[in-house]
GROMACS .gro file of C-alpha atoms in nm:
model
  399
    1UNK     CA    1  -3.155   2.352   0.162
    2UNK     CA    2  -2.855   2.381  -0.068
    3UNK     CA    3  -2.574   2.130  -0.020
    4UNK     CA    4  -2.207   2.213  -0.060
    5UNK     CA    5  -2.005   1.996  -0.294
    6UNK     CA    6  -1.699   1.827  -0.152
    7UNK     CA    7  -1.366   1.940  -0.293
    8UNK     CA    8  -1.186   1.626  -0.405
    9UNK     CA    9  -0.848   1.567  -0.565
   10UNK     CA   10  -0.820   1.313  -0.847
   11UNK     CA   11  -0.466   1.189  -0.899
   12UNK     CA   12  -0.337   1.036  -1.223
   13UNK     CA   13  -0.012   0.917  -1.372
   14UNK     CA   14   0.114   1.089  -1.684
   15UNK     CA   15   0.408   1.042  -1.917
   16UNK     CA   16   0.572   1.369  -2.026
   17UNK     CA   17   0.778   1.413  -2.339
   18UNK     CA   18   1.144   1.496  -2.295
   19UNK     CA   19   1.071   1.866  -2.354
   20UNK     CA   20   0.784   1.864  -2.104
   21UNK     CA   21   0.994   1.682  -1.843
   22UNK     CA   22   1.274   1.938  -1.883
   23UNK     CA   23   1.028   2.226  -1.851
   24UNK     CA   24   0.867   2.078  -1.542
   25UNK     CA   25   1.207   2.011  -1.383
   26UNK     CA   26   1.298   2.378  -1.440
   27UNK     CA   27   0.967   2.479  -1.285
   28UNK     CA   28   1.031   2.262  -0.979
   29UNK     CA   29   1.373   2.422  -0.938
   30UNK     CA   30   1.234   2.774  -0.969
   31UNK     CA   31   0.954   2.700  -0.723
   32UNK     CA   32   1.209   2.574  -0.471
   33UNK     CA   33   1.434   2.876  -0.528
   34UNK     CA   34   1.153   3.128  -0.479
   35UNK     CA   35   1.030   2.953  -0.167
   36UNK     CA   36   1.377   2.953  -0.012
   37UNK     CA   37   1.442   3.316  -0.104
   38UNK     CA   38   1.111   3.426   0.045
   39UNK     CA   39   1.168   3.217   0.359
   40UNK     CA   40   1.514   3.370   0.403
   41UNK     CA   41   1.370   3.721   0.363
   42UNK     CA   42   1.095   3.655   0.615
   43UNK     CA   43   1.341   3.497   0.858
   44UNK     CA   44   1.570   3.801   0.841
   45UNK     CA   45   1.272   4.029   0.897
   46UNK     CA   46   1.161   3.811   1.187
   47UNK     CA   47   1.505   3.859   1.349
   48UNK     CA   48   1.448   4.237   1.319
   49UNK     CA   49   1.103   4.191   1.476
   50UNK     CA   50   0.933   4.286   1.150
   51UNK     CA   51   0.649   4.109   0.974
   52UNK     CA   52   0.660   4.027   0.602
   53UNK     CA   53   0.335   3.901   0.447
   54UNK     CA   54   0.243   3.747   0.112
   55UNK     CA   55   0.202   4.083  -0.063
   56UNK     CA   56   0.553   4.184   0.036
   57UNK     CA   57   0.708   3.860  -0.091
   58UNK     CA   58   0.507   3.893  -0.414
   59UNK     CA   59   0.664   4.235  -0.468
   60UNK     CA   60   1.005   4.082  -0.393
   61UNK     CA   61   0.942   3.819  -0.662
   62UNK     CA   62   0.881   4.093  -0.919
   63UNK     CA   63   1.209   4.258  -0.821
   64UNK     CA   64   1.401   3.928  -0.829
   65UNK     CA   65   1.287   3.862  -1.186
   66UNK     CA   66   1.441   4.192  -1.295
   67UNK     CA   67   1.788   4.102  -1.165
   68UNK     CA   68   2.047   3.942  -1.389
   69UNK     CA   69   2.116   3.665  -1.140
   70UNK     CA   70   1.751   3.552  -1.119
   71UNK     CA   71   1.634   3.640  -1.468
   72UNK     CA   72   1.577   3.268  -1.538
   73UNK     CA   73   1.263   3.285  -1.323
   74UNK     CA   74   1.095   3.449  -1.623
   75UNK     CA   75   1.144   3.132  -1.827
   76UNK     CA   76   0.876   2.937  -1.638
   77UNK     CA   77   0.513   3.009  -1.564
   78UNK     CA   78   0.461   3.271  -1.294
   79UNK     CA   79   0.159   3.090  -1.149
   80UNK     CA   80   0.350   2.814  -0.959
   81UNK     CA   81   0.589   3.079  -0.826
   82UNK     CA   82   0.301   3.282  -0.684
   83UNK     CA   83   0.144   2.968  -0.543
   84UNK     CA   84   0.459   2.870  -0.354
   85UNK     CA   85   0.452   3.213  -0.187
   86UNK     CA   86   0.093   3.145  -0.080
   87UNK     CA   87   0.203   2.807   0.057
   88UNK     CA   88   0.474   2.980   0.256
   89UNK     CA   89   0.217   3.225   0.391
   90UNK     CA   90   0.001   2.931   0.501
   91UNK     CA   91   0.302   2.771   0.669
   92UNK     CA   92   0.362   3.087   0.871
   93UNK     CA   93  -0.007   3.111   0.955
   94UNK     CA   94   0.008   2.760   1.103
   95UNK     CA   95   0.330   2.849   1.284
   96UNK     CA   96   0.183   3.161   1.443
   97UNK     CA   97  -0.128   2.961   1.530
   98UNK     CA   98   0.096   2.707   1.710
   99UNK     CA   99  -0.022   2.428   1.483
  100UNK     CA  100   0.316   2.363   1.320
  101UNK     CA  101   0.686   2.422   1.358
  102UNK     CA  102   0.878   2.704   1.191
  103UNK     CA  103   0.894   2.655   0.810
  104UNK     CA  104   1.205   2.483   0.679
  105UNK     CA  105   1.403   2.543   0.362
  106UNK     CA  106   1.341   2.312   0.067
  107UNK     CA  107   1.618   2.072  -0.030
  108UNK     CA  108   1.703   1.985  -0.390
  109UNK     CA  109   1.740   1.615  -0.307
  110UNK     CA  110   1.499   1.554  -0.022
  111UNK     CA  111   1.203   1.787  -0.073
  112UNK     CA  112   0.896   1.693  -0.273
  113UNK     CA  113   0.910   1.804  -0.634
  114UNK     CA  114   0.581   1.973  -0.717
  115UNK     CA  115   0.425   2.279  -0.877
  116UNK     CA  116   0.069   2.405  -0.840
  117UNK     CA  117  -0.125   2.577  -1.118
  118UNK     CA  118  -0.445   2.775  -1.071
  119UNK     CA  119  -0.704   2.831  -1.346
  120UNK     CA  120  -0.494   3.100  -1.513
  121UNK     CA  121  -0.205   2.857  -1.553
  122UNK     CA  122  -0.370   2.562  -1.727
  123UNK     CA  123  -0.637   2.472  -1.980
  124UNK     CA  124  -0.862   2.169  -1.942
  125UNK     CA  125  -1.082   2.099  -2.239
  126UNK     CA  126  -1.229   1.777  -2.381
  127UNK     CA  127  -1.019   1.563  -2.149
  128UNK     CA  128  -0.694   1.730  -2.255
  129UNK     CA  129  -0.481   1.912  -1.999
  130UNK     CA  130  -0.231   2.177  -2.109
  131UNK     CA  131  -0.011   2.373  -1.870
  132UNK     CA  132   0.117   2.726  -1.922
  133UNK     CA  133   0.444   2.750  -2.120
  134UNK     CA  134   0.420   2.378  -2.194
  135UNK     CA  135   0.458   2.226  -2.539
  136UNK     CA  136   0.137   2.034  -2.603
  137UNK     CA  137  -0.107   1.859  -2.370
  138UNK     CA  138   0.006   1.611  -2.105
  139UNK     CA  139  -0.029   1.241  -2.181
  140UNK     CA  140  -0.245   1.164  -1.878
  141UNK     CA  141  -0.349   0.805  -1.802
  142UNK     CA  142  -0.718   0.858  -1.715
  143UNK     CA  143  -0.751   0.555  -1.487
  144UNK     CA  144  -1.091   0.676  -1.361
  145UNK     CA  145  -1.332   0.938  -1.488
  146UNK     CA  146  -1.368   1.282  -1.337
  147UNK     CA  147  -1.716   1.376  -1.211
  148UNK     CA  148  -1.945   1.472  -1.497
  149UNK     CA  149  -1.900   1.836  -1.588
  150UNK     CA  150  -1.607   1.875  -1.349
  151UNK     CA  151  -1.396   2.188  -1.387
  152UNK     CA  152  -1.065   2.169  -1.195
  153UNK     CA  153  -0.983   2.469  -0.977
  154UNK     CA  154  -0.616   2.377  -0.929
  155UNK     CA  155  -0.376   2.135  -1.093
  156UNK     CA  156  -0.070   2.005  -0.907
  157UNK     CA  157   0.210   1.834  -1.098
  158UNK     CA  158   0.461   1.626  -0.903
  159UNK     CA  159   0.738   1.372  -0.944
  160UNK     CA  160   0.812   1.112  -0.677
  161UNK     CA  161   1.159   0.977  -0.585
  162UNK     CA  162   1.096   0.673  -0.805
  163UNK     CA  163   1.076   0.902  -1.110
  164UNK     CA  164   0.701   0.866  -1.163
  165UNK     CA  165   0.503   1.172  -1.275
  166UNK     CA  166   0.162   1.256  -1.128
  167UNK     CA  167  -0.101   1.521  -1.187
  168UNK     CA  168  -0.368   1.597  -0.926
  169UNK     CA  169  -0.686   1.782  -1.025
  170UNK     CA  170  -0.890   1.947  -0.750
  171UNK     CA  171  -1.257   1.982  -0.834
  172UNK     CA  172  -1.606   1.966  -0.684
  173UNK     CA  173  -1.746   1.613  -0.658
  174UNK     CA  174  -2.128   1.615  -0.638
  175UNK     CA  175  -2.131   1.234  -0.610
  176UNK     CA  176  -2.004   1.247  -0.248
  177UNK     CA  177  -2.320   1.252  -0.036
  178UNK     CA  178  -2.409   1.133   0.317
  179UNK     CA  179  -2.495   0.764   0.332
  180UNK     CA  180  -2.828   0.646   0.477
  181UNK     CA  181  -2.810   0.652   0.856
  182UNK     CA  182  -2.779   0.319   1.040
  183UNK     CA  183  -2.781   0.217   1.407
  184UNK     CA  184  -2.458   0.015   1.388
  185UNK     CA  185  -2.148   0.106   1.587
  186UNK     CA  186  -1.812  -0.066   1.611
  187UNK     CA  187  -1.505  -0.041   1.829
  188UNK     CA  188  -1.170  -0.075   1.652
  189UNK     CA  189  -0.847  -0.178   1.826
  190UNK     CA  190  -0.531  -0.143   1.617
  191UNK     CA  191  -0.238  -0.376   1.666
  192UNK     CA  192   0.063  -0.542   1.510
  193UNK     CA  193  -0.024  -0.912   1.519
  194UNK     CA  194  -0.361  -0.819   1.368
  195UNK     CA  195  -0.392  -0.482   1.200
  196UNK     CA  196  -0.749  -0.430   1.327
  197UNK     CA  197  -0.964  -0.612   1.580
  198UNK     CA  198  -1.333  -0.520   1.574
  199UNK     CA  199  -1.576  -0.535   1.864
  200UNK     CA  200  -1.773  -0.788   1.657
  201UNK     CA  201  -1.486  -1.033   1.713
  202UNK     CA  202  -1.351  -1.006   1.359
  203UNK     CA  203  -0.975  -0.982   1.325
  204UNK     CA  204  -0.812  -0.835   1.015
  205UNK     CA  205  -0.463  -0.962   0.940
  206UNK     CA  206  -0.167  -0.727   0.923
  207UNK     CA  207  -0.030  -0.755   0.566
  208UNK     CA  208   0.320  -0.636   0.674
  209UNK     CA  209   0.402  -0.496   0.330
  210UNK     CA  210   0.749  -0.375   0.429
  211UNK     CA  211   0.844  -0.716   0.567
  212UNK     CA  212   0.732  -0.883   0.244
  213UNK     CA  213   0.973  -0.669   0.041
  214UNK     CA  214   1.249  -0.644   0.303
  215UNK     CA  215   1.490  -0.878   0.123
  216UNK     CA  216   1.455  -0.688  -0.207
  217UNK     CA  217   1.490  -0.358  -0.025
  218UNK     CA  218   1.803  -0.468   0.161
  219UNK     CA  219   1.964  -0.588  -0.162
  220UNK     CA  220   1.889  -0.256  -0.337
  221UNK     CA  221   2.018  -0.057  -0.040
  222UNK     CA  222   2.344  -0.255  -0.032
  223UNK     CA  223   2.391  -0.186  -0.403
  224UNK     CA  224   2.332   0.186  -0.340
  225UNK     CA  225   2.582   0.189  -0.052
  226UNK     CA  226   2.853   0.052  -0.283
  227UNK     CA  227   2.815   0.336  -0.532
  228UNK     CA  228   3.052   0.632  -0.508
  229UNK     CA  229   2.911   0.941  -0.339
  230UNK     CA  230   2.804   1.226  -0.562
  231UNK     CA  231   2.569   1.286  -0.852
  232UNK     CA  232   2.687   1.005  -1.078
  233UNK     CA  233   2.450   0.825  -1.311
  234UNK     CA  234   2.506   0.483  -1.150
  235UNK     CA  235   2.430   0.615  -0.804
  236UNK     CA  236   2.116   0.785  -0.938
  237UNK     CA  237   1.998   0.455  -1.088
  238UNK     CA  238   2.064   0.270  -0.763
  239UNK     CA  239   1.881   0.538  -0.565
  240UNK     CA  240   1.585   0.511  -0.801
  241UNK     CA  241   1.571   0.131  -0.752
  242UNK     CA  242   1.548   0.180  -0.375
  243UNK     CA  243   1.281   0.449  -0.420
  244UNK     CA  244   1.081   0.219  -0.649
  245UNK     CA  245   1.066  -0.052  -0.383
  246UNK     CA  246   0.961   0.201  -0.119
  247UNK     CA  247   0.692   0.330  -0.358
  248UNK     CA  248   0.561  -0.023  -0.414
  249UNK     CA  249   0.535  -0.076  -0.037
  250UNK     CA  250   0.358   0.258   0.019
  251UNK     CA  251   0.117   0.205  -0.272
  252UNK     CA  252   0.010  -0.138  -0.148
  253UNK     CA  253  -0.031  -0.015   0.209
  254UNK     CA  254  -0.239   0.284   0.098
  255UNK     CA  255  -0.458   0.067  -0.124
  256UNK     CA  256  -0.526  -0.176   0.162
  257UNK     CA  257  -0.608   0.103   0.407
  258UNK     CA  258  -0.841   0.269   0.158
  259UNK     CA  259  -1.038  -0.054   0.119
  260UNK     CA  260  -1.056  -0.111   0.496
  261UNK     CA  261  -1.166   0.244   0.583
  262UNK     CA  262  -1.422   0.255   0.304
  263UNK     CA  263  -1.575  -0.069   0.430
  264UNK     CA  264  -1.589   0.052   0.792
  265UNK     CA  265  -1.752   0.381   0.693
  266UNK     CA  266  -2.011   0.213   0.472
  267UNK     CA  267  -2.111  -0.046   0.732
  268UNK     CA  268  -2.115   0.162   1.052
  269UNK     CA  269  -2.270   0.488   1.170
  270UNK     CA  270  -2.028   0.527   1.463
  271UNK     CA  271  -1.666   0.410   1.469
  272UNK     CA  272  -1.470   0.424   1.795
  273UNK     CA  273  -1.090   0.422   1.790
  274UNK     CA  274  -0.812   0.493   2.038
  275UNK     CA  275  -0.646   0.834   2.039
  276UNK     CA  276  -0.290   0.715   1.982
  277UNK     CA  277   0.010   0.949   1.952
  278UNK     CA  278   0.198   0.746   1.693
  279UNK     CA  279   0.489   0.992   1.661
  280UNK     CA  280   0.573   0.919   2.025
  281UNK     CA  281   0.524   0.544   1.992
  282UNK     CA  282   0.775   0.513   1.708
  283UNK     CA  283   1.045   0.638   1.946
  284UNK     CA  284   1.044   0.281   2.076
  285UNK     CA  285   1.315   0.147   1.843
  286UNK     CA  286   1.205  -0.212   1.901
  287UNK     CA  287   0.859  -0.154   1.753
  288UNK     CA  288   0.914   0.153   1.536
  289UNK     CA  289   0.956  -0.040   1.211
  290UNK     CA  290   0.647  -0.254   1.266
  291UNK     CA  291   0.433   0.043   1.375
  292UNK     CA  292   0.538   0.247   1.072
  293UNK     CA  293   0.462  -0.047   0.843
  294UNK     CA  294   0.113  -0.083   0.990
  295UNK     CA  295   0.022   0.276   0.895
  296UNK     CA  296  -0.190   0.361   1.200
  297UNK     CA  297  -0.173   0.737   1.140
  298UNK     CA  298  -0.277   0.702   0.777
  299UNK     CA  299  -0.560   0.470   0.880
  300UNK     CA  300  -0.702   0.732   1.116
  301UNK     CA  301  -0.661   1.014   0.864
  302UNK     CA  302  -0.846   0.821   0.591
  303UNK     CA  303  -1.117   0.712   0.831
  304UNK     CA  304  -1.185   1.064   0.958
  305UNK     CA  305  -1.215   1.239   0.623
  306UNK     CA  306  -1.432   0.963   0.476
  307UNK     CA  307  -1.659   0.977   0.780
  308UNK     CA  308  -1.693   1.353   0.732
  309UNK     CA  309  -1.778   1.299   0.365
  310UNK     CA  310  -2.046   1.037   0.422
  311UNK     CA  311  -2.212   1.159   0.743
  312UNK     CA  312  -2.054   0.910   0.982
  313UNK     CA  313  -1.902   0.974   1.326
  314UNK     CA  314  -1.552   0.883   1.445
  315UNK     CA  315  -1.490   0.896   1.820
  316UNK     CA  316  -1.137   0.884   1.963
  317UNK     CA  317  -1.114   0.754   2.321
  318UNK     CA  318  -0.843   0.883   2.556
  319UNK     CA  319  -0.523   0.684   2.501
  320UNK     CA  320  -0.481   0.635   2.879
  321UNK     CA  321  -0.811   0.447   2.897
  322UNK     CA  322  -0.711   0.090   3.007
  323UNK     CA  323  -0.904  -0.086   2.733
  324UNK     CA  324  -0.696  -0.405   2.740
  325UNK     CA  325  -0.703  -0.452   3.119
  326UNK     CA  326  -1.068  -0.368   3.186
  327UNK     CA  327  -1.311  -0.660   3.191
  328UNK     CA  328  -1.584  -0.584   2.939
  329UNK     CA  329  -1.823  -0.818   3.126
  330UNK     CA  330  -1.809  -0.691   3.487
  331UNK     CA  331  -1.582  -0.384   3.476
  332UNK     CA  332  -1.304  -0.522   3.696
  333UNK     CA  333  -0.963  -0.371   3.631
  334UNK     CA  334  -0.666  -0.602   3.611
  335UNK     CA  335  -0.311  -0.499   3.706
  336UNK     CA  336  -0.018  -0.474   3.467
  337UNK     CA  337  -0.040  -0.700   3.165
  338UNK     CA  338   0.270  -0.770   2.949
  339UNK     CA  339   0.230  -0.756   2.572
  340UNK     CA  340   0.283  -1.131   2.538
  341UNK     CA  341  -0.039  -1.201   2.732
  342UNK     CA  342  -0.299  -1.239   2.459
  343UNK     CA  343  -0.577  -1.402   2.665
  344UNK     CA  344  -0.666  -1.354   3.030
  345UNK     CA  345  -0.932  -1.454   3.282
  346UNK     CA  346  -1.108  -1.197   3.496
  347UNK     CA  347  -1.069  -1.255   3.871
  348UNK     CA  348  -1.404  -1.090   3.935
  349UNK     CA  349  -1.643  -1.284   3.709
  350UNK     CA  350  -1.425  -1.562   3.565
  351UNK     CA  351  -1.476  -1.452   3.203
  352UNK     CA  352  -1.190  -1.544   2.970
  353UNK     CA  353  -1.106  -1.263   2.730
  354UNK     CA  354  -0.918  -1.234   2.407
  355UNK     CA  355  -0.705  -0.927   2.478
  356UNK     CA  356  -0.775  -0.746   2.150
  357UNK     CA  357  -1.147  -0.825   2.126
  358UNK     CA  358  -1.192  -0.718   2.488
  359UNK     CA  359  -1.011  -0.390   2.413
  360UNK     CA  360  -1.234  -0.327   2.110
  361UNK     CA  361  -1.548  -0.389   2.318
  362UNK     CA  362  -1.429  -0.152   2.589
  363UNK     CA  363  -1.346   0.115   2.332
  364UNK     CA  364  -1.696   0.082   2.187
  365UNK     CA  365  -1.859   0.120   2.530
  366UNK     CA  366  -1.642   0.420   2.618
  367UNK     CA  367  -1.701   0.580   2.279
  368UNK     CA  368  -2.078   0.548   2.307
  369UNK     CA  369  -2.058   0.703   2.654
  370UNK     CA  370  -1.862   0.993   2.505
  371UNK     CA  371  -2.122   1.033   2.232
  372UNK     CA  372  -2.409   1.047   2.483
  373UNK     CA  373  -2.253   1.232   2.775
  374UNK     CA  374  -1.980   1.444   2.621
  375UNK     CA  375  -1.608   1.433   2.549
  376UNK     CA  376  -1.372   1.289   2.807
  377UNK     CA  377  -1.622   1.056   2.972
  378UNK     CA  378  -1.493   0.712   3.075
  379UNK     CA  379  -1.692   0.422   3.221
  380UNK     CA  380  -1.708   0.440   3.601
  381UNK     CA  381  -1.606   0.087   3.692
  382UNK     CA  382  -1.443  -0.047   4.005
  383UNK     CA  383  -1.179  -0.313   4.054
  384UNK     CA  384  -1.217  -0.595   4.308
  385UNK     CA  385  -0.985  -0.394   4.534
  386UNK     CA  386  -1.210  -0.089   4.513
  387UNK     CA  387  -0.994   0.115   4.271
  388UNK     CA  388  -1.180   0.318   4.013
  389UNK     CA  389  -1.088   0.243   3.650
  390UNK     CA  390  -1.102   0.614   3.576
  391UNK     CA  391  -0.837   0.707   3.829
  392UNK     CA  392  -0.559   0.470   3.735
  393UNK     CA  393  -0.335   0.564   3.444
  394UNK     CA  394  -0.095   0.303   3.310
  395UNK     CA  395   0.271   0.395   3.298
  396UNK     CA  396   0.268   0.349   2.921
  397UNK     CA  397   0.017   0.317   2.642
  398UNK     CA  398  -0.200   0.007   2.653
  399UNK     CA  399  -0.177  -0.184   2.325
   0.00000   0.00000   0.00000
């Protein structure tokens, strides 16, 4: 039976020459301009109850290039311009499928600077990458090798707010294969005091990367606030210093989460987590900063795609399941439990529980029940007062 190779993006830093940086900056500007023009045209057609698809916007692009006002679009490669129209088409597809909001216009200052090249817009040969209408190959820092014989299907060039340049090569990776099956399963409870608590009893500390750099960040932000508004060079330097600190925080967080998720996927066949709606939780202004710093959403995203790669299973238990208040020994359900209560004793069996370890054990039991019996199943346990654990929903999410 033939196996399908996993499409994988390999991201690298590169250092463009002044001419290459200027050309790429022009390309970013043209990509943004074409996207906004096409979005405006489709929005106007939408108001007239008309549909405009990718083919129509592609024909518009040809007409725009022939006008005097937009003749500069001919100075950059046409491939990224066509690709941004395809991205807009995908955005509308997700909108009509009710999977996303209506597409928004790209901002010169706030939107991500990027351009995507397909095979007709770049040449990759002997480890040297050359883009269309670009003077010479890019000076890529090959920090890790591409898969042997890899042939990139798309190349995406981007620049982050800190001024760093990146190139991402999408190619088939035959080295990604399912891991040998095991019989191990683990429940994972996320938190703030400890980033992860496993059903094995292990607790993984929360590195709190943003808190570690908070003093440096505050100093840089104060310096930025003192600069005059506008596009001055001093304000640009101050803004870049702030962006550099944010990039350092994000890089360290991502690196830590990659190591954690890779370890969990390698060691366990089944991983049970809680189905948290983080975007709603960060509306709590008291905890929003700490929750964002923990990176719960990124943790789940990394865990799920790695599990899909390596033949593992991730089960998300209903967020209303009272994992913290349910005794994992006898099934008794305790009443309301403030966040400052970290240990508690069950009135039914007298077992003393660590709140987070107990939650992880309950998540594991519920997840295995879901795996055996089907989605949405919760353990049928009763409280000392006769109340079913499946019928009571807490007024807010159980941590």
